[in-house]
Short mmCIF file of C-alpha atoms and ligand atoms in Angstrom, two decimals:
data_model
loop_
_atom_site.label_atom_id
_atom_site.label_comp_id
_atom_site.label_asym_id
_atom_site.label_seq_id
_atom_site.Cartn_x
_atom_site.Cartn_y
_atom_site.Cartn_z
CA MET A 1 -163.01 -56.94 -19.39
CA ALA A 2 -164.15 -60.50 -18.97
CA LYS A 3 -166.80 -61.08 -21.58
CA ASN A 4 -169.73 -62.47 -19.70
CA THR A 5 -173.09 -62.39 -21.28
CA LYS A 6 -174.72 -62.58 -17.87
CA PRO A 7 -174.65 -59.60 -15.52
CA LEU A 8 -173.21 -60.16 -12.05
CA ILE A 9 -175.52 -59.02 -9.26
CA ILE A 10 -174.16 -59.08 -5.73
CA ALA A 11 -176.37 -58.42 -2.71
CA ASN A 12 -174.51 -56.97 0.28
CA TRP A 13 -176.74 -57.32 3.32
CA LYS A 14 -174.15 -55.70 5.61
CA MET A 15 -175.20 -56.02 9.30
CA ARG A 16 -178.72 -54.92 8.50
CA LEU A 17 -180.77 -58.07 9.15
CA SER A 18 -181.36 -60.30 12.14
CA VAL A 19 -180.59 -64.00 11.78
CA LYS A 20 -184.30 -64.72 11.45
CA ASP A 21 -184.90 -62.00 8.85
CA THR A 22 -181.87 -63.15 6.85
CA LEU A 23 -183.26 -66.65 6.58
CA VAL A 24 -186.72 -65.44 5.67
CA LEU A 25 -185.26 -63.22 2.94
CA ALA A 26 -182.91 -65.90 1.58
CA LYS A 27 -185.77 -68.42 1.34
CA ALA A 28 -188.07 -65.92 -0.34
CA LEU A 29 -185.39 -64.93 -2.85
CA VAL A 30 -184.66 -68.52 -3.79
CA SER A 31 -188.20 -68.88 -5.06
CA SER A 32 -188.70 -65.38 -6.46
CA LEU A 33 -185.37 -65.42 -8.37
CA ASN A 34 -185.75 -68.96 -9.64
CA LYS A 35 -186.67 -67.94 -13.15
CA TYR A 36 -183.79 -65.46 -13.50
CA THR A 37 -180.84 -67.51 -12.28
CA ASN A 38 -179.91 -68.63 -15.80
CA GLN A 39 -179.76 -65.05 -17.01
CA ALA A 40 -177.81 -63.41 -14.21
CA ASP A 41 -175.00 -64.48 -11.88
CA ILE A 42 -176.50 -63.75 -8.47
CA VAL A 43 -174.52 -63.67 -5.24
CA LEU A 44 -175.90 -63.18 -1.72
CA CYS A 45 -173.57 -61.87 1.02
CA PRO A 46 -175.06 -62.38 4.49
CA SER A 47 -173.23 -61.87 7.80
CA TYR A 48 -170.72 -64.48 8.97
CA PRO A 49 -172.90 -66.33 11.54
CA VAL A 50 -175.65 -66.99 9.01
CA LEU A 51 -173.41 -68.28 6.21
CA PRO A 52 -173.92 -72.02 6.89
CA LEU A 53 -177.69 -71.59 7.15
CA VAL A 54 -177.90 -69.57 3.95
CA ALA A 55 -175.57 -72.08 2.28
CA ASP A 56 -178.18 -74.77 3.03
CA ILE A 57 -180.95 -72.64 1.59
CA LEU A 58 -178.96 -72.00 -1.61
CA LYS A 59 -177.95 -75.62 -2.14
CA GLY A 60 -178.61 -76.59 -5.77
CA LYS A 61 -180.25 -73.23 -6.52
CA ASN A 62 -177.77 -71.58 -8.89
CA ILE A 63 -177.28 -68.61 -6.56
CA ALA A 64 -173.79 -68.15 -5.15
CA LEU A 65 -172.83 -67.41 -1.56
CA GLY A 66 -170.55 -64.51 -0.69
CA ALA A 67 -168.97 -63.27 2.55
CA GLN A 68 -168.58 -59.63 3.51
CA ASP A 69 -164.94 -59.96 4.55
CA VAL A 70 -162.08 -62.43 4.92
CA PHE A 71 -158.91 -62.52 7.02
CA TRP A 72 -155.53 -62.94 5.33
CA LYS A 73 -154.08 -65.70 7.50
CA ALA A 74 -155.03 -69.34 7.08
CA LYS A 75 -154.86 -70.25 10.78
CA GLY A 76 -153.50 -69.01 14.08
CA ALA A 77 -153.99 -66.80 17.12
CA TYR A 78 -156.18 -64.14 15.47
CA THR A 79 -159.13 -63.73 17.79
CA GLY A 80 -162.33 -62.87 16.00
CA GLU A 81 -161.04 -63.42 12.48
CA VAL A 82 -162.28 -65.84 9.83
CA SER A 83 -160.04 -67.41 7.20
CA GLY A 84 -160.69 -67.94 3.52
CA ASP A 85 -160.28 -71.65 4.10
CA MET A 86 -163.17 -71.68 6.60
CA LEU A 87 -165.33 -69.67 4.25
CA LYS A 88 -164.57 -72.00 1.39
CA ASP A 89 -165.59 -74.97 3.58
CA LEU A 90 -168.91 -73.27 4.22
CA GLY A 91 -169.65 -73.00 0.51
CA VAL A 92 -168.63 -69.38 0.01
CA SER A 93 -167.28 -68.49 -3.43
CA TYR A 94 -167.09 -64.66 -3.39
CA VAL A 95 -165.69 -62.35 -0.70
CA LEU A 96 -166.08 -58.59 -0.47
CA VAL A 97 -162.72 -56.98 0.25
CA GLY A 98 -162.03 -53.38 1.19
CA HIS A 99 -165.61 -52.17 1.37
CA SER A 100 -165.60 -48.46 2.22
CA GLU A 101 -167.37 -49.12 5.53
CA ARG A 102 -164.49 -51.37 6.59
CA ARG A 103 -161.94 -48.85 5.37
CA GLN A 104 -163.72 -46.18 7.40
CA TYR A 105 -164.86 -47.91 10.62
CA LEU A 106 -162.35 -50.76 10.88
CA LYS A 107 -159.44 -48.70 9.56
CA GLU A 108 -158.56 -51.20 6.86
CA THR A 109 -155.51 -50.05 4.95
CA ASP A 110 -154.55 -50.70 1.35
CA GLN A 111 -151.94 -53.13 2.62
CA MET A 112 -154.47 -55.14 4.64
CA ILE A 113 -156.72 -55.17 1.61
CA GLN A 114 -153.86 -56.41 -0.57
CA HIS A 115 -153.26 -59.29 1.88
CA LYS A 116 -156.96 -60.14 1.83
CA VAL A 117 -157.10 -60.20 -1.97
CA ALA A 118 -154.03 -62.46 -2.05
CA SER A 119 -155.38 -64.86 0.55
CA ALA A 120 -158.84 -65.04 -1.04
CA LEU A 121 -157.28 -65.94 -4.39
CA SER A 122 -155.05 -68.54 -2.79
CA GLU A 123 -158.15 -70.23 -1.37
CA GLY A 124 -159.88 -70.21 -4.74
CA LEU A 125 -162.35 -67.53 -3.66
CA THR A 126 -163.25 -64.64 -5.96
CA PRO A 127 -162.39 -61.34 -4.28
CA VAL A 128 -164.73 -58.44 -4.92
CA LEU A 129 -162.35 -55.55 -4.41
CA CYS A 130 -164.28 -52.40 -3.53
CA VAL A 131 -162.79 -49.02 -4.44
CA GLY A 132 -164.17 -45.51 -4.56
CA GLU A 133 -163.61 -41.90 -3.63
CA THR A 134 -165.16 -39.86 -0.82
CA PHE A 135 -167.13 -36.70 -1.54
CA THR A 136 -164.21 -34.51 -0.44
CA GLU A 137 -161.79 -36.35 -2.69
CA ARG A 138 -164.18 -35.79 -5.58
CA GLN A 139 -164.61 -32.09 -4.73
CA ILE A 140 -160.87 -31.46 -4.79
CA GLY A 141 -160.56 -33.22 -8.13
CA SER A 142 -158.62 -36.27 -6.98
CA LYS A 143 -161.25 -38.91 -7.71
CA ASP A 144 -159.37 -40.65 -10.53
CA VAL A 145 -156.09 -40.59 -8.62
CA VAL A 146 -157.70 -42.07 -5.50
CA VAL A 147 -159.45 -44.84 -7.38
CA ALA A 148 -156.36 -45.76 -9.41
CA ARG A 149 -154.22 -45.75 -6.27
CA GLN A 150 -156.61 -48.03 -4.38
CA VAL A 151 -156.57 -50.52 -7.26
CA GLU A 152 -152.81 -50.38 -7.66
CA ARG A 153 -152.11 -50.84 -3.94
CA ALA A 154 -154.66 -53.62 -3.49
CA LEU A 155 -153.28 -55.58 -6.41
CA GLN A 156 -149.58 -54.91 -5.92
CA GLY A 157 -147.71 -58.16 -6.55
CA ILE A 158 -150.92 -60.11 -7.15
CA GLU A 159 -150.94 -62.70 -9.91
CA LEU A 160 -153.99 -64.47 -11.21
CA ASN A 161 -153.73 -68.13 -12.15
CA VAL A 162 -155.78 -69.34 -15.06
CA LYS A 163 -158.66 -70.40 -12.84
CA ASP A 164 -158.68 -67.26 -10.68
CA ARG A 165 -161.36 -64.65 -11.06
CA LEU A 166 -161.38 -61.11 -9.71
CA VAL A 167 -164.18 -58.57 -9.45
CA VAL A 168 -163.52 -54.88 -8.92
CA ALA A 169 -166.48 -52.84 -7.69
CA TYR A 170 -166.44 -49.09 -8.23
CA GLU A 171 -168.40 -47.66 -5.32
CA PRO A 172 -168.30 -43.88 -4.86
CA VAL A 173 -168.42 -43.68 -1.06
CA TRP A 174 -170.62 -40.61 -0.99
CA VAL A 175 -173.51 -42.21 -2.86
CA ILE A 176 -173.61 -45.46 -0.86
CA GLY A 177 -176.91 -45.64 0.96
CA SER A 178 -177.88 -42.15 -0.25
CA GLY A 179 -180.64 -43.19 -2.63
CA GLN A 180 -178.92 -41.26 -5.42
CA ALA A 181 -176.56 -43.12 -7.75
CA VAL A 182 -173.95 -41.36 -9.89
CA SER A 183 -174.70 -40.97 -13.59
CA ALA A 184 -173.92 -43.86 -15.88
CA ALA A 185 -171.35 -41.65 -17.64
CA GLU A 186 -169.52 -41.00 -14.36
CA ALA A 187 -169.55 -44.68 -13.41
CA GLU A 188 -168.27 -45.61 -16.86
CA HIS A 189 -165.50 -43.02 -16.64
CA SER A 190 -164.29 -44.41 -13.29
CA ALA A 191 -164.57 -47.94 -14.63
CA LEU A 192 -162.22 -46.96 -17.46
CA VAL A 193 -159.76 -45.51 -14.95
CA ILE A 194 -159.89 -48.81 -13.06
CA LYS A 195 -159.45 -50.78 -16.25
CA GLN A 196 -156.33 -48.80 -17.10
CA SER A 197 -154.94 -49.39 -13.60
CA LEU A 198 -155.62 -53.09 -13.98
CA VAL A 199 -153.86 -53.21 -17.33
CA ASN A 200 -150.87 -51.45 -15.76
CA LEU A 201 -150.61 -54.25 -13.19
CA LEU A 202 -151.80 -57.43 -14.84
CA PRO A 203 -151.34 -58.92 -18.29
CA SER A 204 -154.09 -57.51 -20.50
CA LYS A 205 -155.16 -61.03 -21.42
CA VAL A 206 -155.89 -61.63 -17.73
CA VAL A 207 -157.71 -58.33 -17.35
CA LEU A 208 -159.83 -58.99 -20.41
CA GLY A 209 -160.56 -62.60 -19.61
CA GLN A 210 -160.63 -62.97 -15.81
CA VAL A 211 -161.61 -59.64 -14.30
CA ARG A 212 -165.08 -58.17 -14.09
CA LEU A 213 -165.90 -54.59 -13.25
CA ILE A 214 -169.11 -53.71 -11.49
CA TYR A 215 -170.76 -50.57 -10.11
CA GLY A 216 -172.20 -50.09 -6.63
CA GLY A 217 -173.89 -47.19 -4.86
CA SER A 218 -177.68 -46.74 -4.58
CA VAL A 219 -178.47 -49.14 -7.39
CA ASP A 220 -182.14 -50.08 -7.58
CA ALA A 221 -184.71 -51.38 -10.06
CA GLY A 222 -185.27 -47.85 -11.35
CA ASN A 223 -181.67 -47.09 -12.31
CA ILE A 224 -179.97 -50.44 -12.91
CA SER A 225 -180.59 -50.31 -16.64
CA ASP A 226 -178.49 -47.10 -16.78
CA PHE A 227 -175.47 -49.15 -15.68
CA LEU A 228 -175.98 -52.33 -17.65
CA PRO A 229 -174.71 -53.13 -20.07
CA THR A 230 -171.96 -50.61 -20.64
CA LYS A 231 -168.66 -51.32 -22.37
CA VAL A 232 -166.79 -51.99 -19.16
CA ILE A 233 -169.34 -52.47 -16.40
CA SER A 234 -170.92 -55.90 -16.27
CA GLY A 235 -172.65 -56.01 -12.93
CA VAL A 236 -173.76 -54.26 -9.77
CA LEU A 237 -173.18 -54.41 -6.01
CA VAL A 238 -176.41 -53.70 -4.21
CA GLY A 239 -176.97 -52.76 -0.57
CA SER A 240 -180.31 -51.17 0.40
CA ALA A 241 -182.30 -52.49 -2.57
CA SER A 242 -181.24 -56.06 -1.78
CA LEU A 243 -182.87 -56.11 1.65
CA ALA A 244 -186.42 -56.83 0.53
CA VAL A 245 -187.64 -59.58 -1.73
CA ASP A 246 -189.69 -57.25 -3.95
CA SER A 247 -187.02 -54.62 -4.52
CA PHE A 248 -184.26 -57.13 -5.20
CA THR A 249 -186.37 -59.30 -7.45
CA ALA A 250 -187.49 -56.25 -9.43
CA LEU A 251 -183.85 -55.20 -9.82
CA VAL A 252 -182.74 -58.61 -11.03
CA LYS A 253 -185.68 -58.73 -13.42
CA GLU A 254 -184.56 -55.48 -15.05
CA THR A 255 -181.26 -57.04 -16.11
CA THR A 256 -182.63 -60.07 -17.84
P1 PGA B 301 -176.30 -49.17 -1.35
O1 PGA B 301 -175.00 -49.94 -0.79
O2 PGA B 301 -176.82 -49.96 -2.50
O3 PGA B 301 -177.24 -49.12 -0.18
O4 PGA B 301 -175.84 -47.81 -1.77
C1 PGA B 301 -174.04 -50.45 -1.68
C2 PGA B 301 -172.87 -50.99 -0.92
O5 PGA B 301 -172.50 -50.46 0.13
O6 PGA B 301 -172.25 -51.96 -1.37
#
């Protein structure tokens, strides 16, 4: 996988904060994370309406801005959707794609996710493709098959140019928001399954040089060191523990 010395830490704030609370948190994090921004690649993903305001707060601060979704068309009659081009204009550089909550509640299919990955890359955004099995899928023994299939379908026909970057986040659906992460060994195993799927689809030089694999699902300051660094995992996607300045700062601190 891409050899980055710095861990990638992505905060996914979901729809959990008001506009006011988002701005308060972003401002507080800019100062509390100041001394760690050279040692970790930090990305904050607020909701769409707050992106321009958070972009202003992050200006010149060495913390990247991410969006929680992207639409696959550049322009047109698509009420309610937001294009990669618009996000790029707002200063966004990462976009979450295929988060399990969107697969579940918004009925996003592998094909929609594939379109989103393609359009994000074409806009020069870094897609953070989220994959992971449900509890039932794990119980019937199809975890590896499900994860490999999600990766293969999302990246079908996708090519990465030299400048493109891709992040794949392994997020077991059943541990998201549960307070209980999977073991590092289990995360590493799934990461290896994902790596193999990537190598089946993309030139290995691209996989090794341009793709990062991260883990998400109840990561906090107490368990992050279990996941970093491992041979394949080089970052984390954080929900609950990114919603307060103390918990997120403590988590980032653990990685540096
Ligand atoms: P969590 O969320 O850290 O609260 O489990 C992770 C995610 O949904 O990306």
